[in-house]
PDB file of C-alpha atoms in Angstrom:
ATOM      1  CA  GLY A   1     124.558-107.913 101.919  1.00  0.00           C
ATOM      2  CA  ALA A   2     124.698-110.358  99.307  1.00  0.00           C
ATOM      3  CA  VAL A   3     121.539-111.360  97.810  1.00  0.00           C
ATOM      4  CA  VAL A   4     120.584-114.560  96.059  1.00  0.00           C
ATOM      5  CA  SER A   5     117.129-115.314  94.462  1.00  0.00           C
ATOM      6  CA  GLN A   6     115.530-118.339  93.409  1.00  0.00           C
ATOM      7  CA  HIS A   7     112.626-118.759  91.026  1.00  0.00           C
ATOM      8  CA  PRO A   8     110.124-120.298  91.361  1.00  0.00           C
ATOM      9  CA  SER A   9     109.776-120.534  95.114  1.00  0.00           C
ATOM     10  CA  ARG A  10     107.206-123.344  94.571  1.00  0.00           C
ATOM     11  CA  VAL A  11     106.190-125.760  91.587  1.00  0.00           C
ATOM     12  CA  ILE A  12     104.050-128.523  91.471  1.00  0.00           C
ATOM     13  CA  CYS A  13     104.322-130.702  88.294  1.00  0.00           C
ATOM     14  CA  LYS A  14     103.115-134.100  86.970  1.00  0.00           C
ATOM     15  CA  SER A  15     105.229-137.030  86.895  1.00  0.00           C
ATOM     16  CA  GLY A  16     107.532-137.225  83.835  1.00  0.00           C
ATOM     17  CA  THR A  17     107.829-133.571  83.078  1.00  0.00           C
ATOM     18  CA  SER A  18     110.830-131.399  83.353  1.00  0.00           C
ATOM     19  CA  VAL A  19     111.191-128.373  85.688  1.00  0.00           C
ATOM     20  CA  LYS A  20     113.772-125.448  85.541  1.00  0.00           C
ATOM     21  CA  ILE A  21     114.639-123.686  88.692  1.00  0.00           C
ATOM     22  CA  GLU A  22     116.614-120.415  88.367  1.00  0.00           C
ATOM     23  CA  CYS A  23     119.243-119.123  90.882  1.00  0.00           C
ATOM     24  CA  ARG A  24     120.413-115.573  90.405  1.00  0.00           C
ATOM     25  CA  SER A  25     123.086-113.491  92.325  1.00  0.00           C
ATOM     26  CA  LEU A  26     121.469-109.919  92.380  1.00  0.00           C
ATOM     27  CA  ASP A  27     124.355-107.746  93.622  1.00  0.00           C
ATOM     28  CA  PHE A  28     127.544-109.706  93.143  1.00  0.00           C
ATOM     29  CA  GLN A  29     129.225-111.945  90.446  1.00  0.00           C
ATOM     30  CA  ALA A  30     129.294-115.570  91.567  1.00  0.00           C
ATOM     31  CA  THR A  31     132.092-117.370  90.448  1.00  0.00           C
ATOM     32  CA  THR A  32     130.917-120.562  91.846  1.00  0.00           C
ATOM     33  CA  MET A  33     127.313-121.787  92.530  1.00  0.00           C
ATOM     34  CA  PHE A  34     126.212-124.867  94.445  1.00  0.00           C
ATOM     35  CA  TRP A  35     122.911-126.729  94.112  1.00  0.00           C
ATOM     36  CA  TYR A  36     121.614-128.593  97.130  1.00  0.00           C
ATOM     37  CA  ARG A  37     118.639-130.750  98.102  1.00  0.00           C
ATOM     38  CA  GLN A  38     116.821-131.123 101.340  1.00  0.00           C
ATOM     39  CA  PHE A  39     114.271-133.632 102.276  1.00  0.00           C
ATOM     40  CA  PRO A  40     111.815-133.152 105.167  1.00  0.00           C
ATOM     41  CA  LYS A  41     113.558-133.076 108.681  1.00  0.00           C
ATOM     42  CA  GLN A  42     116.858-133.827 107.008  1.00  0.00           C
ATOM     43  CA  SER A  43     119.982-131.765 106.423  1.00  0.00           C
ATOM     44  CA  LEU A  44     121.084-130.137 103.223  1.00  0.00           C
ATOM     45  CA  MET A  45     123.055-132.442 100.833  1.00  0.00           C
ATOM     46  CA  LEU A  46     124.996-131.039  98.264  1.00  0.00           C
ATOM     47  CA  MET A  47     124.034-132.169  94.460  1.00  0.00           C
ATOM     48  CA  ALA A  48     126.553-130.355  92.289  1.00  0.00           C
ATOM     49  CA  THR A  49     129.132-127.545  92.105  1.00  0.00           C
ATOM     50  CA  SER A  50     129.137-125.110  89.023  1.00  0.00           C
ATOM     51  CA  ASN A  51     131.555-122.621  87.859  1.00  0.00           C
ATOM     52  CA  GLU A  52     130.758-120.136  85.365  1.00  0.00           C
ATOM     53  CA  GLY A  53     131.478-121.308  81.743  1.00  0.00           C
ATOM     54  CA  SER A  54     132.290-124.967  82.771  1.00  0.00           C
ATOM     55  CA  LYS A  55     130.630-128.188  83.152  1.00  0.00           C
ATOM     56  CA  ALA A  56     129.130-128.867  86.634  1.00  0.00           C
ATOM     57  CA  THR A  57     130.806-131.159  89.134  1.00  0.00           C
ATOM     58  CA  TYR A  58     128.316-133.710  90.658  1.00  0.00           C
ATOM     59  CA  GLU A  59     128.491-135.380  93.743  1.00  0.00           C
ATOM     60  CA  GLN A  60     128.532-139.176  94.079  1.00  0.00           C
ATOM     61  CA  GLY A  61     125.070-140.666  93.569  1.00  0.00           C
ATOM     62  CA  VAL A  62     123.621-137.612  91.798  1.00  0.00           C
ATOM     63  CA  GLU A  63     122.621-138.273  88.152  1.00  0.00           C
ATOM     64  CA  LYS A  64     123.925-135.675  85.897  1.00  0.00           C
ATOM     65  CA  ASP A  65     121.663-136.521  83.002  1.00  0.00           C
ATOM     66  CA  LYS A  66     118.532-136.031  85.391  1.00  0.00           C
ATOM     67  CA  PHE A  67     119.570-132.932  87.042  1.00  0.00           C
ATOM     68  CA  LEU A  68     121.110-130.569  84.390  1.00  0.00           C
ATOM     69  CA  ILE A  69     122.993-127.836  85.405  1.00  0.00           C
ATOM     70  CA  ASN A  70     123.943-124.576  83.426  1.00  0.00           C
ATOM     71  CA  HIS A  71     125.898-121.846  84.815  1.00  0.00           C
ATOM     72  CA  ALA A  72     125.865-119.489  81.593  1.00  0.00           C
ATOM     73  CA  SER A  73     126.750-116.241  83.415  1.00  0.00           C
ATOM     74  CA  LEU A  74     128.369-114.763  86.543  1.00  0.00           C
ATOM     75  CA  THR A  75     125.065-113.962  87.850  1.00  0.00           C
ATOM     76  CA  LEU A  76     122.887-116.966  86.835  1.00  0.00           C
ATOM     77  CA  SER A  77     122.687-120.775  87.259  1.00  0.00           C
ATOM     78  CA  THR A  78     119.611-123.143  86.419  1.00  0.00           C
ATOM     79  CA  LEU A  79     118.985-126.498  87.493  1.00  0.00           C
ATOM     80  CA  THR A  80     116.427-128.650  85.398  1.00  0.00           C
ATOM     81  CA  VAL A  81     115.134-131.638  86.905  1.00  0.00           C
ATOM     82  CA  THR A  82     114.312-133.961  83.871  1.00  0.00           C
ATOM     83  CA  SER A  83     111.488-136.425  83.732  1.00  0.00           C
ATOM     84  CA  ALA A  84     110.628-135.874  87.412  1.00  0.00           C
ATOM     85  CA  HIS A  85     109.130-138.324  89.517  1.00  0.00           C
ATOM     86  CA  PRO A  86     107.492-138.268  93.071  1.00  0.00           C
ATOM     87  CA  GLU A  87     110.629-139.292  94.694  1.00  0.00           C
ATOM     88  CA  ASP A  88     112.307-136.015  93.204  1.00  0.00           C
ATOM     89  CA  SER A  89     109.809-134.139  95.551  1.00  0.00           C
ATOM     90  CA  SER A  90     112.213-131.961  97.578  1.00  0.00           C
ATOM     91  CA  PHE A  91     113.502-128.699  98.643  1.00  0.00           C
ATOM     92  CA  TYR A  92     116.045-127.420  96.298  1.00  0.00           C
ATOM     93  CA  ILE A  93     118.372-124.719  97.473  1.00  0.00           C
ATOM     94  CA  CYS A  94     121.180-123.002  95.649  1.00  0.00           C
ATOM     95  CA  SER A  95     124.206-120.875  97.079  1.00  0.00           C
ATOM     96  CA  ALA A  96     126.628-118.635  95.487  1.00  0.00           C
ATOM     97  CA  SER A  97     130.171-117.702  96.367  1.00  0.00           C
ATOM     98  CA  ALA A  98     132.366-114.748  94.976  1.00  0.00           C
ATOM     99  CA  LYS A  99     135.611-116.174  96.027  1.00  0.00           C
ATOM    100  CA  ARG A 100     137.113-112.715  96.391  1.00  0.00           C
ATOM    101  CA  THR A 101     139.080-114.130  99.289  1.00  0.00           C
ATOM    102  CA  SER A 102     139.675-117.362 101.035  1.00  0.00           C
ATOM    103  CA  THR A 103     137.349-116.870 103.757  1.00  0.00           C
ATOM    104  CA  ASP A 104     134.305-115.885 101.391  1.00  0.00           C
ATOM    105  CA  THR A 105     131.103-117.222 102.631  1.00  0.00           C
ATOM    106  CA  GLN A 106     128.217-118.544 100.537  1.00  0.00           C
ATOM    107  CA  TYR A 107     124.999-116.734 100.248  1.00  0.00           C
ATOM    108  CA  PHE A 108     121.931-118.896  99.722  1.00  0.00           C
ATOM    109  CA  GLY A 109     118.864-118.652  98.069  1.00  0.00           C
ATOM    110  CA  PRO A 110     115.345-119.092  99.752  1.00  0.00           C
ATOM    111  CA  GLY A 111     114.915-122.402  98.096  1.00  0.00           C
ATOM    112  CA  THR A 112     112.316-123.980  95.604  1.00  0.00           C
ATOM    113  CA  ARG A 113     109.977-126.363  96.754  1.00  0.00           C
ATOM    114  CA  LEU A 114     109.105-129.148  94.131  1.00  0.00           C
ATOM    115  CA  THR A 115     106.223-131.131  94.507  1.00  0.00           C
ATOM    116  CA  VAL A 116     105.945-134.238  91.651  1.00  0.00           C
ATOM    117  CA  LEU A 117     102.478-135.713  91.473  1.00  0.00           C
TER     118      LEU A 117
ATOM    119  CA  ASP B   1     135.683-133.839 105.173  1.00  0.00           C
ATOM    120  CA  ALA B   2     136.304-132.496 108.498  1.00  0.00           C
ATOM    121  CA  LYS B   3     133.482-133.008 110.994  1.00  0.00           C
ATOM    122  CA  THR B   4     131.922-131.242 113.700  1.00  0.00           C
ATOM    123  CA  THR B   5     129.693-132.191 116.684  1.00  0.00           C
ATOM    124  CA  GLN B   6     126.672-130.330 118.132  1.00  0.00           C
ATOM    125  CA  PRO B   7     124.068-131.084 120.300  1.00  0.00           C
ATOM    126  CA  ASN B   8     120.692-132.215 118.787  1.00  0.00           C
ATOM    127  CA  SER B   9     118.835-129.434 120.226  1.00  0.00           C
ATOM    128  CA  MET B  10     118.661-126.808 122.855  1.00  0.00           C
ATOM    129  CA  GLU B  11     116.248-124.501 124.585  1.00  0.00           C
ATOM    130  CA  SER B  12     116.443-120.848 125.546  1.00  0.00           C
ATOM    131  CA  ASN B  13     114.400-118.236 126.864  1.00  0.00           C
ATOM    132  CA  GLU B  14     113.434-114.791 125.155  1.00  0.00           C
ATOM    133  CA  GLU B  15     115.754-112.119 125.953  1.00  0.00           C
ATOM    134  CA  GLU B  16     118.299-114.175 127.603  1.00  0.00           C
ATOM    135  CA  PRO B  17     121.758-115.111 126.312  1.00  0.00           C
ATOM    136  CA  VAL B  18     122.518-118.563 124.751  1.00  0.00           C
ATOM    137  CA  HIS B  19     125.582-120.398 124.004  1.00  0.00           C
ATOM    138  CA  LEU B  20     125.437-122.852 121.081  1.00  0.00           C
ATOM    139  CA  PRO B  21     128.549-125.358 121.587  1.00  0.00           C
ATOM    140  CA  CYS B  22     130.365-126.940 118.727  1.00  0.00           C
ATOM    141  CA  ASN B  23     133.204-129.618 118.889  1.00  0.00           C
ATOM    142  CA  HIS B  24     135.729-129.949 116.000  1.00  0.00           C
ATOM    143  CA  SER B  25     138.488-131.697 117.377  1.00  0.00           C
ATOM    144  CA  THR B  26     140.082-132.724 113.880  1.00  0.00           C
ATOM    145  CA  ILE B  27     139.964-129.208 112.650  1.00  0.00           C
ATOM    146  CA  SER B  28     142.983-128.348 110.322  1.00  0.00           C
ATOM    147  CA  GLY B  29     145.343-124.992 110.352  1.00  0.00           C
ATOM    148  CA  THR B  30     143.379-123.793 107.307  1.00  0.00           C
ATOM    149  CA  ASP B  31     139.776-124.416 108.294  1.00  0.00           C
ATOM    150  CA  TYR B  32     137.599-121.578 109.186  1.00  0.00           C
ATOM    151  CA  ILE B  33     134.792-122.163 111.538  1.00  0.00           C
ATOM    152  CA  HIS B  34     131.561-121.050 109.774  1.00  0.00           C
ATOM    153  CA  TRP B  35     128.034-120.810 111.526  1.00  0.00           C
ATOM    154  CA  TYR B  36     124.886-120.701 109.446  1.00  0.00           C
ATOM    155  CA  ARG B  37     121.154-121.002 110.587  1.00  0.00           C
ATOM    156  CA  GLN B  38     118.094-122.032 108.647  1.00  0.00           C
ATOM    157  CA  LEU B  39     114.525-121.226 109.570  1.00  0.00           C
ATOM    158  CA  PRO B  40     111.642-123.393 108.665  1.00  0.00           C
ATOM    159  CA  SER B  41     111.291-123.611 104.725  1.00  0.00           C
ATOM    160  CA  GLN B  42     114.027-121.066 104.037  1.00  0.00           C
ATOM    161  CA  GLY B  43     117.542-121.263 103.007  1.00  0.00           C
ATOM    162  CA  PRO B  44     120.366-121.099 105.130  1.00  0.00           C
ATOM    163  CA  GLU B  45     121.726-118.004 106.357  1.00  0.00           C
ATOM    164  CA  TYR B  46     125.150-116.877 107.301  1.00  0.00           C
ATOM    165  CA  VAL B  47     125.694-116.078 110.726  1.00  0.00           C
ATOM    166  CA  ILE B  48     129.368-115.739 111.482  1.00  0.00           C
ATOM    167  CA  HIS B  49     132.798-117.009 111.066  1.00  0.00           C
ATOM    168  CA  GLY B  50     136.229-116.823 112.507  1.00  0.00           C
ATOM    169  CA  LEU B  51     139.721-118.548 112.218  1.00  0.00           C
ATOM    170  CA  THR B  52     141.528-118.236 115.702  1.00  0.00           C
ATOM    171  CA  SER B  53     140.402-114.824 117.210  1.00  0.00           C
ATOM    172  CA  ASN B  54     136.865-114.314 118.883  1.00  0.00           C
ATOM    173  CA  VAL B  55     134.636-112.381 116.428  1.00  0.00           C
ATOM    174  CA  ASN B  56     131.735-110.090 116.762  1.00  0.00           C
ATOM    175  CA  ASN B  57     129.017-109.012 114.294  1.00  0.00           C
ATOM    176  CA  ARG B  58     125.470-107.641 114.808  1.00  0.00           C
ATOM    177  CA  MET B  59     123.983-110.753 114.755  1.00  0.00           C
ATOM    178  CA  ALA B  60     126.157-112.794 117.283  1.00  0.00           C
ATOM    179  CA  SER B  61     129.536-113.504 118.572  1.00  0.00           C
ATOM    180  CA  LEU B  62     131.922-116.426 118.168  1.00  0.00           C
ATOM    181  CA  ALA B  63     134.340-117.441 120.908  1.00  0.00           C
ATOM    182  CA  ILE B  64     137.009-119.821 119.669  1.00  0.00           C
ATOM    183  CA  ALA B  65     139.109-121.953 121.957  1.00  0.00           C
ATOM    184  CA  GLU B  66     142.634-121.563 122.171  1.00  0.00           C
ATOM    185  CA  ASP B  67     143.431-124.996 120.728  1.00  0.00           C
ATOM    186  CA  ARG B  68     140.597-124.294 118.112  1.00  0.00           C
ATOM    187  CA  LYS B  69     139.051-127.822 118.858  1.00  0.00           C
ATOM    188  CA  SER B  70     135.812-126.141 119.800  1.00  0.00           C
ATOM    189  CA  SER B  71     133.916-122.937 119.521  1.00  0.00           C
ATOM    190  CA  THR B  72     130.711-121.383 121.022  1.00  0.00           C
ATOM    191  CA  LEU B  73     128.147-119.159 119.128  1.00  0.00           C
ATOM    192  CA  ILE B  74     126.683-116.478 121.427  1.00  0.00           C
ATOM    193  CA  LEU B  75     123.451-114.899 120.914  1.00  0.00           C
ATOM    194  CA  HIS B  76     123.510-112.038 123.465  1.00  0.00           C
ATOM    195  CA  ARG B  77     119.690-111.769 123.604  1.00  0.00           C
ATOM    196  CA  ALA B  78     117.582-114.648 122.116  1.00  0.00           C
ATOM    197  CA  THR B  79     114.325-113.548 120.220  1.00  0.00           C
ATOM    198  CA  LEU B  80     111.810-115.707 118.739  1.00  0.00           C
ATOM    199  CA  ARG B  81     113.179-115.206 115.345  1.00  0.00           C
ATOM    200  CA  ASP B  82     116.344-116.933 116.431  1.00  0.00           C
ATOM    201  CA  ALA B  83     114.593-120.025 116.438  1.00  0.00           C
ATOM    202  CA  ALA B  84     116.291-122.123 113.855  1.00  0.00           C
ATOM    203  CA  VAL B  85     118.537-125.098 113.028  1.00  0.00           C
ATOM    204  CA  TYR B  86     122.312-123.833 113.467  1.00  0.00           C
ATOM    205  CA  TYR B  87     124.996-125.342 111.734  1.00  0.00           C
ATOM    206  CA  CYS B  88     128.624-125.380 112.721  1.00  0.00           C
ATOM    207  CA  ILE B  89     130.751-125.964 109.705  1.00  0.00           C
ATOM    208  CA  LEU B  90     134.520-126.066 108.851  1.00  0.00           C
ATOM    209  CA  TYR B  91     135.039-124.405 105.590  1.00  0.00           C
ATOM    210  CA  GLN B  92     138.128-123.180 103.565  1.00  0.00           C
ATOM    211  CA  GLY B  93     136.141-120.729 101.604  1.00  0.00           C
ATOM    212  CA  GLY B  94     135.606-119.705  98.075  1.00  0.00           C
ATOM    213  CA  SER B  95     134.704-122.569  95.764  1.00  0.00           C
ATOM    214  CA  GLU B  96     135.111-125.153  98.496  1.00  0.00           C
ATOM    215  CA  LYS B  97     131.889-126.977  99.123  1.00  0.00           C
ATOM    216  CA  LEU B  98     130.088-126.616 102.545  1.00  0.00           C
ATOM    217  CA  VAL B  99     129.191-130.059 104.195  1.00  0.00           C
ATOM    218  CA  PHE B 100     126.224-129.662 106.466  1.00  0.00           C
ATOM    219  CA  GLY B 101     125.854-131.933 109.363  1.00  0.00           C
ATOM    220  CA  LYS B 102     122.424-132.401 111.211  1.00  0.00           C
ATOM    221  CA  GLY B 103     122.892-129.093 112.965  1.00  0.00           C
ATOM    222  CA  MET B 104     121.289-128.118 116.415  1.00  0.00           C
ATOM    223  CA  LYS B 105     117.607-127.108 116.577  1.00  0.00           C
ATOM    224  CA  LEU B 106     117.415-124.037 118.754  1.00  0.00           C
ATOM    225  CA  THR B 107     113.906-123.394 120.550  1.00  0.00           C
ATOM    226  CA  VAL B 108     113.196-119.973 122.012  1.00  0.00           C
ATOM    227  CA  ASN B 109     110.453-119.894 124.529  1.00  0.00           C
ATOM    228  CA  PRO B 110     108.441-116.795 125.108  1.00  0.00           C
TER     229      PRO B 110
END
């Protein structure tokens, strides 16, 4: 089956610092990657969609200058939370799609727990 | 975005079958019915998907109503590891975005 990894799995940082989260598709080439955020006891909310080699498309209300997304290759996408604040503390999850057919599913990473002090 | 409706929660007993319902009365002809589940502190996991016909895989079965306005995910023998939040999602696939609703929390009693 398709495997997506995330690194780190957990990060604690001080307010004002930047944090980078990596998402890798390990055994397939991901034409599209998605970034989600999930607050406690809530559902996943899509933040942005990124296609390899092009700029990410952000959902309404998500600040593109704060959440920088880079999708430099077909197996790697990164999310950088810039100048993190305590309200950015959340569970960040990426997913990847290969789009071989119209029914292709998305495969999710294990998530990254970010805590901003 | 097309929407689905699921119960907030269900309980089942270990080793018994459990049927998880989902209503999607506004489904379009090109929407596939996808099911994902999420265990605590993990990313969602793909379970199964279908278009019109019933589907079976090693994890579950998906029964789709003839008018496609509802579907049922069937776990044939629930185990404690099946305790999770289950999401029923209408999805067109590929680079289209998945829209997660609140999902349904399944509790499996030993």
